[in-house]
PDB file of C-alpha atoms in Angstrom:
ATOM      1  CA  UNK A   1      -7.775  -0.571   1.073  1.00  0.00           C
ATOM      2  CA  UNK A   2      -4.466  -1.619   2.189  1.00  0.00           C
ATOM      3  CA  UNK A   3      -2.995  -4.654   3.134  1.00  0.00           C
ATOM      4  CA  UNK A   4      -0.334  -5.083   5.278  1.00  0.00           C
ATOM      5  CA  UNK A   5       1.974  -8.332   4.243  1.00  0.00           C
ATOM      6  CA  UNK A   6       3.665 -10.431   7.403  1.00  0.00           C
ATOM      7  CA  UNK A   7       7.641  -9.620   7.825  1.00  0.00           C
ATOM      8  CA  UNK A   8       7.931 -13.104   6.017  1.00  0.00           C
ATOM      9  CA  UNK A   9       5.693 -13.294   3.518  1.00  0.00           C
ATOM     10  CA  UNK A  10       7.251 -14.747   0.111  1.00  0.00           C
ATOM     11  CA  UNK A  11       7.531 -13.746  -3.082  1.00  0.00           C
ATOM     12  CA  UNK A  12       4.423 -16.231  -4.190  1.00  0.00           C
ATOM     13  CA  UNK A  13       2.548 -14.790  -1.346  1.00  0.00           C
ATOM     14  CA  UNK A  14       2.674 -11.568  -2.243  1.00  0.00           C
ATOM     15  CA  UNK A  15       1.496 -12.464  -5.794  1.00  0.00           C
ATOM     16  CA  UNK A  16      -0.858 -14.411  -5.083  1.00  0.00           C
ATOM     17  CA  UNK A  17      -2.525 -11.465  -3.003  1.00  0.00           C
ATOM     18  CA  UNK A  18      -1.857  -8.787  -6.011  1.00  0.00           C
ATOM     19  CA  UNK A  19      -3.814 -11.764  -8.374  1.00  0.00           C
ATOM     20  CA  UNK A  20      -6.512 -11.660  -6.207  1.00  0.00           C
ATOM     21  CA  UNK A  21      -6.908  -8.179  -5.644  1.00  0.00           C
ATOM     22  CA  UNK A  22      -6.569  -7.592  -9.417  1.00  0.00           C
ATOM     23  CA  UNK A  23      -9.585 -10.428  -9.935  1.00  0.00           C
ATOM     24  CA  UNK A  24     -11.450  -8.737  -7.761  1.00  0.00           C
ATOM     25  CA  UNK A  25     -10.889  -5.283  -9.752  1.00  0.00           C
ATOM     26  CA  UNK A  26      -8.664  -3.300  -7.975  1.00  0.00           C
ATOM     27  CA  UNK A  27      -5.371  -1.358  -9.121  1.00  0.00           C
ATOM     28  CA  UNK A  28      -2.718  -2.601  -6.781  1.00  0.00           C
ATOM     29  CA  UNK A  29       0.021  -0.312  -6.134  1.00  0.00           C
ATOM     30  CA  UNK A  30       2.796  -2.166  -4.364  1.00  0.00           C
ATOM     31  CA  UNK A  31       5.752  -0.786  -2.380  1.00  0.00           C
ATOM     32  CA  UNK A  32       8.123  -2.920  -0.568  1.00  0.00           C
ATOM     33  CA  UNK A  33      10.034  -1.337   2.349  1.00  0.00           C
ATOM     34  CA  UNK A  34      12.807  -2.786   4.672  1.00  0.00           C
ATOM     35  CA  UNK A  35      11.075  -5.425   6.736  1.00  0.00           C
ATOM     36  CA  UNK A  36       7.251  -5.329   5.179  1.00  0.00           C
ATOM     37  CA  UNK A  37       5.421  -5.140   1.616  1.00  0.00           C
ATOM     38  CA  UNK A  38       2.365  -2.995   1.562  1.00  0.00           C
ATOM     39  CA  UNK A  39      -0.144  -3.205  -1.167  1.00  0.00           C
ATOM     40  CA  UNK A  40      -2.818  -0.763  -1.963  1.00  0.00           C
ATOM     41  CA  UNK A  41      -5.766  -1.895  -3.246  1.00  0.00           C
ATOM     42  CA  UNK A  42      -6.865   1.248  -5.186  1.00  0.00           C
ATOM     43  CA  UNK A  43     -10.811   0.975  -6.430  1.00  0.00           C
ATOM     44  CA  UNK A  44     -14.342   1.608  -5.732  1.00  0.00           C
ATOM     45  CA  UNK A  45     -15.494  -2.094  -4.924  1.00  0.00           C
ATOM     46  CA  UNK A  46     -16.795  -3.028  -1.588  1.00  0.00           C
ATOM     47  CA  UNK A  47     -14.449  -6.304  -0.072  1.00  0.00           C
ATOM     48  CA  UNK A  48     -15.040  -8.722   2.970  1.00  0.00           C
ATOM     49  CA  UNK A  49     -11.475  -7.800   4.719  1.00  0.00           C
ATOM     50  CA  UNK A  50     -11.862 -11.081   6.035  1.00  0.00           C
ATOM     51  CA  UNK A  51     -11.579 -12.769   2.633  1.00  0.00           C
ATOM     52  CA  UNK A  52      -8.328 -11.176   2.450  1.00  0.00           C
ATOM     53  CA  UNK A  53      -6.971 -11.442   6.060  1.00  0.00           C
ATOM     54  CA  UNK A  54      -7.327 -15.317   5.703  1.00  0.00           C
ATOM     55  CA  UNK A  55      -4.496 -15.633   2.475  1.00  0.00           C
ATOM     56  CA  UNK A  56      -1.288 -16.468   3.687  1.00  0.00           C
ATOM     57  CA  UNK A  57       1.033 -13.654   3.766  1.00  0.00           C
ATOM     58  CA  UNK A  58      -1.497 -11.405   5.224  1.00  0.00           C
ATOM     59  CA  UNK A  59      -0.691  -9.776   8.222  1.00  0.00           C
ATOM     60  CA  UNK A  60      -3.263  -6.730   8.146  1.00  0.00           C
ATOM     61  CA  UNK A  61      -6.170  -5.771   5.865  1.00  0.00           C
ATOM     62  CA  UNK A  62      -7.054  -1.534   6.489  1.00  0.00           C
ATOM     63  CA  UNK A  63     -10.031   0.134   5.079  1.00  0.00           C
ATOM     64  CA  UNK A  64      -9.203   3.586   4.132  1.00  0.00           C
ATOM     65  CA  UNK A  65     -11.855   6.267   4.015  1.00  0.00           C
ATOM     66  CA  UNK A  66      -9.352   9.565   3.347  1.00  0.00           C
ATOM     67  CA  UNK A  67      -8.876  10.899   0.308  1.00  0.00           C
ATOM     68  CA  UNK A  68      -5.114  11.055  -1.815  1.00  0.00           C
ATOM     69  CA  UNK A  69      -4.898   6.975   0.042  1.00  0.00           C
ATOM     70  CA  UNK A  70      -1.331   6.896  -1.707  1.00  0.00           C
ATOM     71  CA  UNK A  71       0.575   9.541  -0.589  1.00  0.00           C
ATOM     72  CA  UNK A  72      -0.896   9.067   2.680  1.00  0.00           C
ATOM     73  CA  UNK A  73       1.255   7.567   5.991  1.00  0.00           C
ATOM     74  CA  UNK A  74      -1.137   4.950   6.049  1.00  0.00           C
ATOM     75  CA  UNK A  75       0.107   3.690   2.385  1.00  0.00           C
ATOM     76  CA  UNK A  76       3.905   4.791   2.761  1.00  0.00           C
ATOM     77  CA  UNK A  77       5.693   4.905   6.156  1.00  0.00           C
ATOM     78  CA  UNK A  78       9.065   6.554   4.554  1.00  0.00           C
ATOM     79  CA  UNK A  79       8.956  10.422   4.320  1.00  0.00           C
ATOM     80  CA  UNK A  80       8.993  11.259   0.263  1.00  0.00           C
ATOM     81  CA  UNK A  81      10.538  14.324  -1.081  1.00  0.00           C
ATOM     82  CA  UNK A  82       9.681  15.164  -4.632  1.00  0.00           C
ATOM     83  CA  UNK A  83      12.890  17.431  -6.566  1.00  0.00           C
ATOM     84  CA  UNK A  84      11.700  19.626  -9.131  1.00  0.00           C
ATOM     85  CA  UNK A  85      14.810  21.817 -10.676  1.00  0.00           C
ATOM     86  CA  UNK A  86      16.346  23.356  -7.698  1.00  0.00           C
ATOM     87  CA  UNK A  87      13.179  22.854  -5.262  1.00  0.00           C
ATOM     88  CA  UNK A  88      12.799  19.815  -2.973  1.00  0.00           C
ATOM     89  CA  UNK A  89       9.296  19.489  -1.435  1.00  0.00           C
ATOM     90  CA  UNK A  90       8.654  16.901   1.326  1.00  0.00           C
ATOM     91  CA  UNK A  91      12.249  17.598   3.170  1.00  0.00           C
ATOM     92  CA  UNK A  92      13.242  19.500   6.104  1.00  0.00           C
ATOM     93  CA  UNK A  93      13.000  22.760   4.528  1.00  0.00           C
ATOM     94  CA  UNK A  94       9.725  24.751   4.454  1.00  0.00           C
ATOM     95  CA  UNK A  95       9.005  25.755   0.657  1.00  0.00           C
ATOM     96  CA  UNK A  96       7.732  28.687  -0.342  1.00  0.00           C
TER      97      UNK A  96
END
């Protein structure tokens, strides 16, 4: 699951989400870009996204269904290149 945060959510906000996602029993993988914070909620329980669309802070509550959720544009807007020795996957450049 993912949950979108509003452009102004605060600091508390934010926390007070990740508490009750962790309560709930989720791994909560947070990553905080320019103007949003995006949590994902990372775990096999089934969640009212209305319980979670009604704490302050919270613009957006997704369900996600595909597999590898955290390297997906759903979880992380920014492109991500991964540098191993010489070799940079994820950039312009086709690798072979």
């Amino acid at each position: 699951m993912i949950i979108v945060m509003e452009e102004n959510a605060t600091e508390e906000q934010i926390a007070r989400v990740i508490e009750k996602l962790m309560h709930l029993g989720f791994d909560v993988h947070r990553s905080t870009g320019i103007t949003r914070t995006v949590l994902g909620a990372v775990g096999q329980k089934i969640v009212d996204a209305r319980e979670l669309e009604l704490l302050p802070g919270v613009a957006e509550v997704l369900r996600v269904t595909t597999p590898y959720k955290l390297v997906s544009r759903s979880f992380r807007q920014e492109d991500l290149e991964i540098r191993l020795g010489d070799v940079v996957i994820g950039g312009r450049e086709i690798v072979l």
